[in-house]
Amino acid sequence: MSKTQDPSSPDLDATASALPLFAQIKSSLRQDILDKRLRAGQKLPSEAQMQLSFGVSRITVRQALNELQSEGLIETVNGKGSFVTRPADAPRLGMLAGFKESLRRSGRMASGRMLSVRTGPAPQRVARALDLPPHALVTITRAIFLADGVPTAFVKSYYEPTLGREILSERLATEDAMSVLEDELGFRLDQTKISATAVKCGWIRGFLLEVPADEPLLHMRFIPIDLTGLALMYSDVYFRPDRFSYRAMLRR
Amino acid sequence: MSKTQDPSSPDLDATASALPLFAQIKSSLRQDILDKRLRAGQKLPSEAQMQLSFGVSRITVRQALNELQSEGLIETVNGKGSFVTRPADAPRLGMLAGFKESLRRSGRMASGRMLSVRTGPAPQRVARALDLPPHALVTITRAIFLADGVPTAFVKSYYEPTLGREILSERLATEDAMSVLEDELGFRLDQTKISATAVKCGWIRGFLLEVPADEPLLHMRFIPIDLTGLALMYSDVYFRPDRFSYRAMLRR
DNA sequence: CAGTGGTCTAGACCACTCC
DNA sequence: GAGTGGTCTAGACCACTGT
């Protein structure tokens, strides 16, 4: 049995040169959460219990918990305890939420139509962004998103097909990629790289989005990144500007 | 039976302990910084001094300082003290930095040419965004930004003309609006509302940006917001997509 | 060296939640 | 009432910065 299931292992490093105690406790808990030894929604041991199991004072425990809280990994409720946050409960700023969720917030009906799902080699820029070897195989999806029944966005996404991420393809017709990553697969989005530019529609996208070929489209790229630094996907999105404009709030 | 001690704290609010002590200390210091009684770069009183002047324990002082630090208002240096951050030293993510600064980071020469500066009534959407009465007078600037000498962006900005913000117009030819707001005027940018869409260039902008009238442009809107919640400007920017694409990192 | 922030302890009382 | 987190105190020792 190499697996010890005790999430509160009192294995603090006593050597003077190591991290401060609270940092060791913090990273121990942090690892338990990221590795899902502590599941989303689960209650952490009480501060009193940690005081005993780690052999430190309560203030030291609290310092670790405070930092985890400000990182959004846990939340504490007076009189009840500390709990691992569910990824989707963490505040979503900007486009960390997805396209459909953001449409629904503005009161519009959002739906999607998957055009194709296939496996193929990653283009160079994708492999670089996802930190994969050149020509690694990825899952490639193409889809049309509709707002109130009108074609609004054309999306081409690349997923590294391990870690169960390929099951995305089954849900994408009804769900958001970002929402699925968070809610179903339990990834903890930390940040999203975005870029924006404009392109001429062209006749292929024009056909799909039902606009003339010389109309402008908003071209955005989204690369959501996990708390562990893992790039989860690479998504090129072409929006019809008459149907959708991207909004976000950038924080200091 | 209520705790009626602590009648002698000179600066703290004694009204029935509405806020915790550390929160009162925090907001007192915060106000001193925002009102510039404590200037950028200035050293705060030492923790020991605050312990005396506020009449609380050191941990309570430190709790206030910790939160101010995580908000980016102060920074503490071991062995020296705590200091009010200079706005420009606060980490700038996304487009909180400006266009020229971001161009220079990518190694390109950035310059600007002011086309016009005038005062006029704010369009409705601008007045609403800046929280001004309808038809309030604002300073309106139009400018062309060049990258490596090539016209790259056309910018139309609206500034509420009080608070010395109008001096912006003098510097905008060489400096960034966001940089001037932070470095020269000492505003503390907290967040920036952005939106992105695509438009056809049209012949006016086409003439200014030296592209054909049916080329697509990236249209972005920036509304930087102060730590006090004040909207500092309203800026419509039209980018040539062949010269510039907008990049940012959205954080949780 | 003295002054500063960084870490940590061993208590205490309170407000809140659940039983 | 028992258990929990929220706040606060009065110390202590350390590492770092300046002189």
mmCIF file of C-alpha atoms in Angstrom, chain A residues 1-246:
data_model
loop_
_atom_site.group_PDB
_atom_site.id
_atom_site.type_symbol
_atom_site.label_atom_id
_atom_site.label_comp_id
_atom_site.label_asym_id
_atom_site.label_seq_id
_atom_site.Cartn_x
_atom_site.Cartn_y
_atom_site.Cartn_z
ATOM 1 C CA MET A 1 0.000 0.000 0.000
ATOM 2 C CA SER A 2 1.951 2.949 -1.164
ATOM 3 C CA LYS A 3 -1.047 5.230 -0.897
ATOM 4 C CA THR A 4 -1.578 6.866 2.437
ATOM 5 C CA GLN A 5 -5.030 8.362 2.429
ATOM 6 C CA ASP A 6 -4.530 10.733 5.302
ATOM 7 C CA PRO A 7 -4.844 14.250 3.902
ATOM 8 C CA SER A 8 -3.425 15.816 7.054
ATOM 9 C CA SER A 9 -0.078 14.123 7.222
ATOM 10 C CA PRO A 10 2.057 15.724 9.921
ATOM 11 C CA ASP A 11 5.190 15.579 7.826
ATOM 12 C CA LEU A 12 6.460 19.089 8.274
ATOM 13 C CA ASP A 13 10.058 19.714 7.489
ATOM 14 C CA ALA A 14 11.825 20.635 10.681
ATOM 15 C CA THR A 15 15.110 21.661 9.086
ATOM 16 C CA ALA A 16 15.763 25.296 9.699
ATOM 17 C CA SER A 17 16.521 26.081 6.092
ATOM 18 C CA ALA A 18 13.095 25.030 4.830
ATOM 19 C CA LEU A 19 10.024 27.115 4.193
ATOM 20 C CA PRO A 20 8.196 28.785 7.049
ATOM 21 C CA LEU A 21 5.766 26.506 8.815
ATOM 22 C CA PHE A 22 2.656 28.218 7.495
ATOM 23 C CA ALA A 23 3.982 27.905 3.943
ATOM 24 C CA GLN A 24 4.578 24.201 4.398
ATOM 25 C CA ILE A 25 1.057 23.737 5.721
ATOM 26 C CA LYS A 26 -0.315 25.823 2.909
ATOM 27 C CA SER A 27 1.433 23.895 0.170
ATOM 28 C CA SER A 28 0.538 20.602 1.789
ATOM 29 C CA LEU A 29 -3.146 21.524 1.759
ATOM 30 C CA ARG A 30 -2.818 23.023 -1.682
ATOM 31 C CA GLN A 31 -1.400 19.810 -3.055
ATOM 32 C CA ASP A 32 -4.138 17.790 -1.371
ATOM 33 C CA ILE A 33 -6.699 19.940 -3.156
ATOM 34 C CA LEU A 34 -5.058 19.951 -6.572
ATOM 35 C CA ASP A 35 -4.558 16.182 -6.403
ATOM 36 C CA LYS A 36 -8.155 15.788 -5.250
ATOM 37 C CA ARG A 37 -7.337 14.058 -2.016
ATOM 38 C CA LEU A 38 -9.542 16.862 -0.763
ATOM 39 C CA ARG A 39 -12.489 17.058 -3.114
ATOM 40 C CA ALA A 40 -14.463 20.087 -4.162
ATOM 41 C CA GLY A 41 -17.009 21.007 -1.525
ATOM 42 C CA GLN A 42 -15.370 18.855 1.099
ATOM 43 C CA LYS A 43 -14.781 20.222 4.573
ATOM 44 C CA LEU A 44 -11.219 20.690 5.710
ATOM 45 C CA PRO A 45 -10.181 19.559 9.178
ATOM 46 C CA SER A 46 -11.028 22.197 11.759
ATOM 47 C CA GLU A 47 -8.368 24.653 12.793
ATOM 48 C CA ALA A 48 -8.155 22.965 16.170
ATOM 49 C CA GLN A 49 -7.562 19.602 14.527
ATOM 50 C CA MET A 50 -4.849 20.987 12.289
ATOM 51 C CA GLN A 51 -3.270 22.608 15.297
ATOM 52 C CA LEU A 52 -2.831 19.133 16.738
ATOM 53 C CA SER A 53 -2.042 17.192 13.571
ATOM 54 C CA PHE A 54 0.558 19.687 12.362
ATOM 55 C CA GLY A 55 1.783 20.502 15.837
ATOM 56 C CA VAL A 56 1.654 24.272 15.420
ATOM 57 C CA SER A 57 -0.276 27.133 16.922
ATOM 58 C CA ARG A 58 -3.627 28.216 15.627
ATOM 59 C CA ILE A 59 -2.352 31.474 14.184
ATOM 60 C CA THR A 60 0.080 29.545 12.042
ATOM 61 C CA VAL A 61 -2.718 27.353 10.740
ATOM 62 C CA ARG A 62 -4.832 30.415 10.060
ATOM 63 C CA GLN A 63 -2.064 32.099 8.110
ATOM 64 C CA ALA A 64 -1.966 29.124 5.769
ATOM 65 C CA LEU A 65 -5.748 29.081 5.435
ATOM 66 C CA ASN A 66 -5.913 32.816 4.805
ATOM 67 C CA GLU A 67 -3.568 32.583 1.865
ATOM 68 C CA LEU A 68 -5.407 29.625 0.407
ATOM 69 C CA GLN A 69 -8.592 31.596 0.732
ATOM 70 C CA SER A 70 -7.196 34.620 -1.054
ATOM 71 C CA GLU A 71 -6.075 32.289 -3.842
ATOM 72 C CA GLY A 72 -9.636 31.083 -4.123
ATOM 73 C CA LEU A 73 -8.890 27.463 -3.290
ATOM 74 C CA ILE A 74 -10.921 27.333 -0.101
ATOM 75 C CA GLU A 75 -13.639 29.345 1.523
ATOM 76 C CA THR A 76 -14.344 29.605 5.224
ATOM 77 C CA VAL A 77 -17.723 29.976 6.858
ATOM 78 C CA ASN A 78 -18.035 31.252 10.364
ATOM 79 C CA GLY A 79 -19.387 28.599 12.676
ATOM 80 C CA LYS A 80 -19.142 25.817 10.115
ATOM 81 C CA GLY A 81 -15.634 25.335 8.846
ATOM 82 C CA SER A 82 -13.386 25.673 5.817
ATOM 83 C CA PHE A 83 -14.362 24.065 2.541
ATOM 84 C CA VAL A 84 -12.677 23.348 -0.745
ATOM 85 C CA THR A 85 -14.252 25.650 -3.308
ATOM 86 C CA ARG A 86 -15.974 24.176 -6.292
ATOM 87 C CA PRO A 87 -14.127 25.496 -9.342
ATOM 88 C CA ALA A 88 -17.265 27.010 -10.792
ATOM 89 C CA ASP A 89 -17.957 28.895 -7.569
ATOM 90 C CA ALA A 90 -14.717 30.758 -7.791
ATOM 91 C CA PRO A 91 -15.501 34.208 -9.106
ATOM 92 C CA ARG A 92 -15.346 34.249 -12.879
ATOM 93 C CA LEU A 93 -14.058 37.354 -14.423
ATOM 94 C CA GLY A 94 -13.712 38.213 -18.012
ATOM 95 C CA MET A 95 -14.020 35.339 -20.379
ATOM 96 C CA LEU A 96 -13.079 32.738 -17.847
ATOM 97 C CA ALA A 97 -16.706 31.963 -18.144
ATOM 98 C CA GLY A 98 -17.578 30.936 -21.643
ATOM 99 C CA PHE A 99 -19.426 32.213 -24.611
ATOM 100 C CA LYS A 100 -22.738 30.525 -23.959
ATOM 101 C CA GLU A 101 -22.773 31.389 -20.301
ATOM 102 C CA SER A 102 -22.116 35.000 -21.151
ATOM 103 C CA LEU A 103 -24.891 35.038 -23.736
ATOM 104 C CA ARG A 104 -27.327 33.538 -21.288
ATOM 105 C CA ARG A 105 -26.425 36.183 -18.741
ATOM 106 C CA SER A 106 -27.511 38.803 -21.227
ATOM 107 C CA GLY A 107 -30.812 37.007 -21.679
ATOM 108 C CA ARG A 108 -30.211 35.398 -25.037
ATOM 109 C CA MET A 109 -30.676 31.788 -26.005
ATOM 110 C CA ALA A 110 -27.395 30.098 -26.719
ATOM 111 C CA SER A 111 -26.928 26.820 -28.499
ATOM 112 C CA GLY A 112 -24.243 25.057 -30.472
ATOM 113 C CA ARG A 113 -23.897 22.772 -33.423
ATOM 114 C CA MET A 114 -20.848 20.551 -33.663
ATOM 115 C CA LEU A 115 -19.537 20.387 -37.216
ATOM 116 C CA SER A 116 -16.692 17.933 -36.824
ATOM 117 C CA VAL A 117 -14.556 16.170 -34.267
ATOM 118 C CA ARG A 118 -11.358 14.536 -35.325
ATOM 119 C CA THR A 119 -7.856 13.714 -34.156
ATOM 120 C CA GLY A 120 -4.879 15.133 -35.928
ATOM 121 C CA PRO A 121 -1.417 16.612 -35.472
ATOM 122 C CA ALA A 122 -1.257 19.924 -33.653
ATOM 123 C CA PRO A 123 -0.244 22.911 -35.770
ATOM 124 C CA GLN A 124 3.010 24.408 -34.618
ATOM 125 C CA ARG A 125 1.511 27.410 -32.836
ATOM 126 C CA VAL A 126 -0.926 25.123 -31.021
ATOM 127 C CA ALA A 127 1.738 22.670 -29.924
ATOM 128 C CA ARG A 128 3.816 25.543 -28.614
ATOM 129 C CA ALA A 129 0.923 27.084 -26.731
ATOM 130 C CA LEU A 130 -0.119 23.795 -25.170
ATOM 131 C CA ASP A 131 3.468 22.827 -24.420
ATOM 132 C CA LEU A 132 3.268 19.663 -26.505
ATOM 133 C CA PRO A 133 5.944 18.107 -28.719
ATOM 134 C CA PRO A 134 5.668 19.175 -32.378
ATOM 135 C CA HIS A 135 3.056 17.247 -34.322
ATOM 136 C CA ALA A 136 1.581 15.702 -31.167
ATOM 137 C CA LEU A 137 -1.907 14.392 -31.721
ATOM 138 C CA VAL A 138 -4.732 16.567 -30.504
ATOM 139 C CA THR A 139 -8.494 16.518 -30.657
ATOM 140 C CA ILE A 140 -9.772 19.139 -33.071
ATOM 141 C CA THR A 141 -13.345 20.347 -32.988
ATOM 142 C CA ARG A 142 -15.209 22.726 -35.242
ATOM 143 C CA ALA A 143 -18.525 24.152 -34.188
ATOM 144 C CA ILE A 144 -21.016 26.900 -34.830
ATOM 145 C CA PHE A 145 -22.536 28.775 -31.918
ATOM 146 C CA LEU A 146 -25.957 30.303 -32.267
ATOM 147 C CA ALA A 147 -27.518 33.159 -30.339
ATOM 148 C CA ASP A 148 -31.307 33.168 -30.493
ATOM 149 C CA GLY A 149 -31.002 30.763 -33.401
ATOM 150 C CA VAL A 150 -28.748 33.008 -35.490
ATOM 151 C CA PRO A 151 -25.207 31.865 -36.314
ATOM 152 C CA THR A 152 -22.940 34.053 -34.220
ATOM 153 C CA ALA A 153 -19.573 32.412 -33.824
ATOM 154 C CA PHE A 154 -17.425 29.836 -35.537
ATOM 155 C CA VAL A 155 -15.075 28.012 -33.183
ATOM 156 C CA LYS A 156 -12.114 25.787 -33.888
ATOM 157 C CA SER A 157 -10.569 24.266 -30.789
ATOM 158 C CA TYR A 158 -7.624 22.011 -30.042
ATOM 159 C CA TYR A 159 -7.496 19.745 -26.995
ATOM 160 C CA GLU A 160 -4.662 17.569 -25.835
ATOM 161 C CA PRO A 161 -6.506 14.243 -25.844
ATOM 162 C CA THR A 162 -5.218 12.701 -22.611
ATOM 163 C CA LEU A 163 -6.555 13.223 -19.114
ATOM 164 C CA GLY A 164 -10.077 12.595 -20.279
ATOM 165 C CA ARG A 165 -10.226 15.934 -21.966
ATOM 166 C CA GLU A 166 -11.537 14.319 -25.109
ATOM 167 C CA ILE A 167 -14.888 13.733 -23.487
ATOM 168 C CA LEU A 168 -15.371 17.426 -24.097
ATOM 169 C CA SER A 169 -16.415 16.667 -27.606
ATOM 170 C CA GLU A 170 -19.533 14.902 -26.419
ATOM 171 C CA ARG A 171 -20.787 17.792 -24.374
ATOM 172 C CA LEU A 172 -19.788 20.753 -26.400
ATOM 173 C CA ALA A 173 -23.036 20.816 -28.298
ATOM 174 C CA THR A 174 -24.923 21.877 -25.214
ATOM 175 C CA GLU A 175 -22.273 23.086 -22.820
ATOM 176 C CA ASP A 176 -19.497 25.602 -22.732
ATOM 177 C CA ALA A 177 -15.940 24.396 -23.112
ATOM 178 C CA MET A 178 -14.818 26.443 -20.131
ATOM 179 C CA SER A 179 -17.769 25.324 -18.033
ATOM 180 C CA VAL A 180 -17.166 21.674 -18.858
ATOM 181 C CA LEU A 181 -13.499 21.988 -17.997
ATOM 182 C CA GLU A 182 -14.408 23.459 -14.619
ATOM 183 C CA ASP A 183 -17.621 21.740 -13.638
ATOM 184 C CA GLU A 184 -17.254 18.287 -15.131
ATOM 185 C CA LEU A 185 -13.547 17.727 -15.197
ATOM 186 C CA GLY A 186 -12.654 19.724 -12.102
ATOM 187 C CA PHE A 187 -9.885 21.783 -13.605
ATOM 188 C CA ARG A 188 -9.217 24.992 -11.732
ATOM 189 C CA LEU A 189 -8.919 27.822 -14.189
ATOM 190 C CA ASP A 190 -6.424 30.368 -13.020
ATOM 191 C CA GLN A 191 -6.025 32.669 -15.980
ATOM 192 C CA THR A 192 -6.838 32.869 -19.640
ATOM 193 C CA LYS A 193 -4.595 34.194 -22.344
ATOM 194 C CA ILE A 194 -6.634 36.131 -24.855
ATOM 195 C CA SER A 195 -5.862 37.918 -28.058
ATOM 196 C CA ALA A 196 -8.082 39.863 -30.380
ATOM 197 C CA THR A 197 -7.836 40.975 -33.955
ATOM 198 C CA ALA A 198 -10.080 41.479 -36.962
ATOM 199 C CA VAL A 199 -10.252 39.530 -40.197
ATOM 200 C CA LYS A 200 -12.216 39.494 -43.368
ATOM 201 C CA CYS A 201 -14.849 36.837 -43.228
ATOM 202 C CA GLY A 202 -13.972 34.970 -46.401
ATOM 203 C CA TRP A 203 -16.373 32.723 -48.224
ATOM 204 C CA ILE A 204 -16.017 29.589 -46.078
ATOM 205 C CA ARG A 205 -16.725 31.302 -42.799
ATOM 206 C CA GLY A 206 -19.188 33.493 -44.620
ATOM 207 C CA PHE A 207 -21.160 30.445 -45.617
ATOM 208 C CA LEU A 208 -21.131 29.062 -42.089
ATOM 209 C CA LEU A 209 -22.036 32.350 -40.427
ATOM 210 C CA GLU A 210 -24.440 33.432 -43.168
ATOM 211 C CA VAL A 211 -22.758 36.731 -43.970
ATOM 212 C CA PRO A 212 -21.129 38.130 -47.131
ATOM 213 C CA ALA A 213 -17.507 37.197 -47.672
ATOM 214 C CA ASP A 214 -16.138 40.708 -47.256
ATOM 215 C CA GLU A 215 -17.744 41.393 -43.879
ATOM 216 C CA PRO A 216 -15.367 41.861 -40.938
ATOM 217 C CA LEU A 217 -15.211 39.314 -38.134
ATOM 218 C CA LEU A 218 -13.793 39.610 -34.646
ATOM 219 C CA HIS A 219 -11.152 36.941 -34.266
ATOM 220 C CA MET A 220 -10.272 36.001 -30.714
ATOM 221 C CA ARG A 221 -8.029 33.332 -29.286
ATOM 222 C CA PHE A 222 -8.520 31.829 -25.845
ATOM 223 C CA ILE A 223 -6.015 29.695 -23.972
ATOM 224 C CA PRO A 224 -7.311 28.854 -20.502
ATOM 225 C CA ILE A 225 -4.641 27.904 -18.003
ATOM 226 C CA ASP A 226 -4.942 25.722 -14.955
ATOM 227 C CA LEU A 227 -3.752 26.568 -11.455
ATOM 228 C CA THR A 228 -0.911 24.134 -12.070
ATOM 229 C CA GLY A 229 0.112 26.066 -15.167
ATOM 230 C CA LEU A 230 -1.321 23.555 -17.620
ATOM 231 C CA ALA A 231 -2.778 25.013 -20.815
ATOM 232 C CA LEU A 232 -6.096 23.234 -21.206
ATOM 233 C CA MET A 233 -7.053 24.099 -24.739
ATOM 234 C CA TYR A 234 -6.418 26.404 -27.659
ATOM 235 C CA SER A 235 -9.451 27.972 -29.169
ATOM 236 C CA ASP A 236 -9.829 30.208 -32.224
ATOM 237 C CA VAL A 237 -13.165 31.971 -32.277
ATOM 238 C CA TYR A 238 -14.633 34.102 -35.069
ATOM 239 C CA PHE A 239 -17.504 36.322 -33.981
ATOM 240 C CA ARG A 240 -20.044 38.130 -36.095
ATOM 241 C CA PRO A 241 -19.664 41.672 -34.777
ATOM 242 C CA ASP A 242 -23.297 42.513 -35.401
ATOM 243 C CA ARG A 243 -24.322 39.699 -33.056
ATOM 244 C CA PHE A 244 -21.737 39.767 -30.325
ATOM 245 C CA SER A 245 -19.063 41.955 -28.882
ATOM 246 C CA TYR A 246 -16.587 40.692 -26.384
#
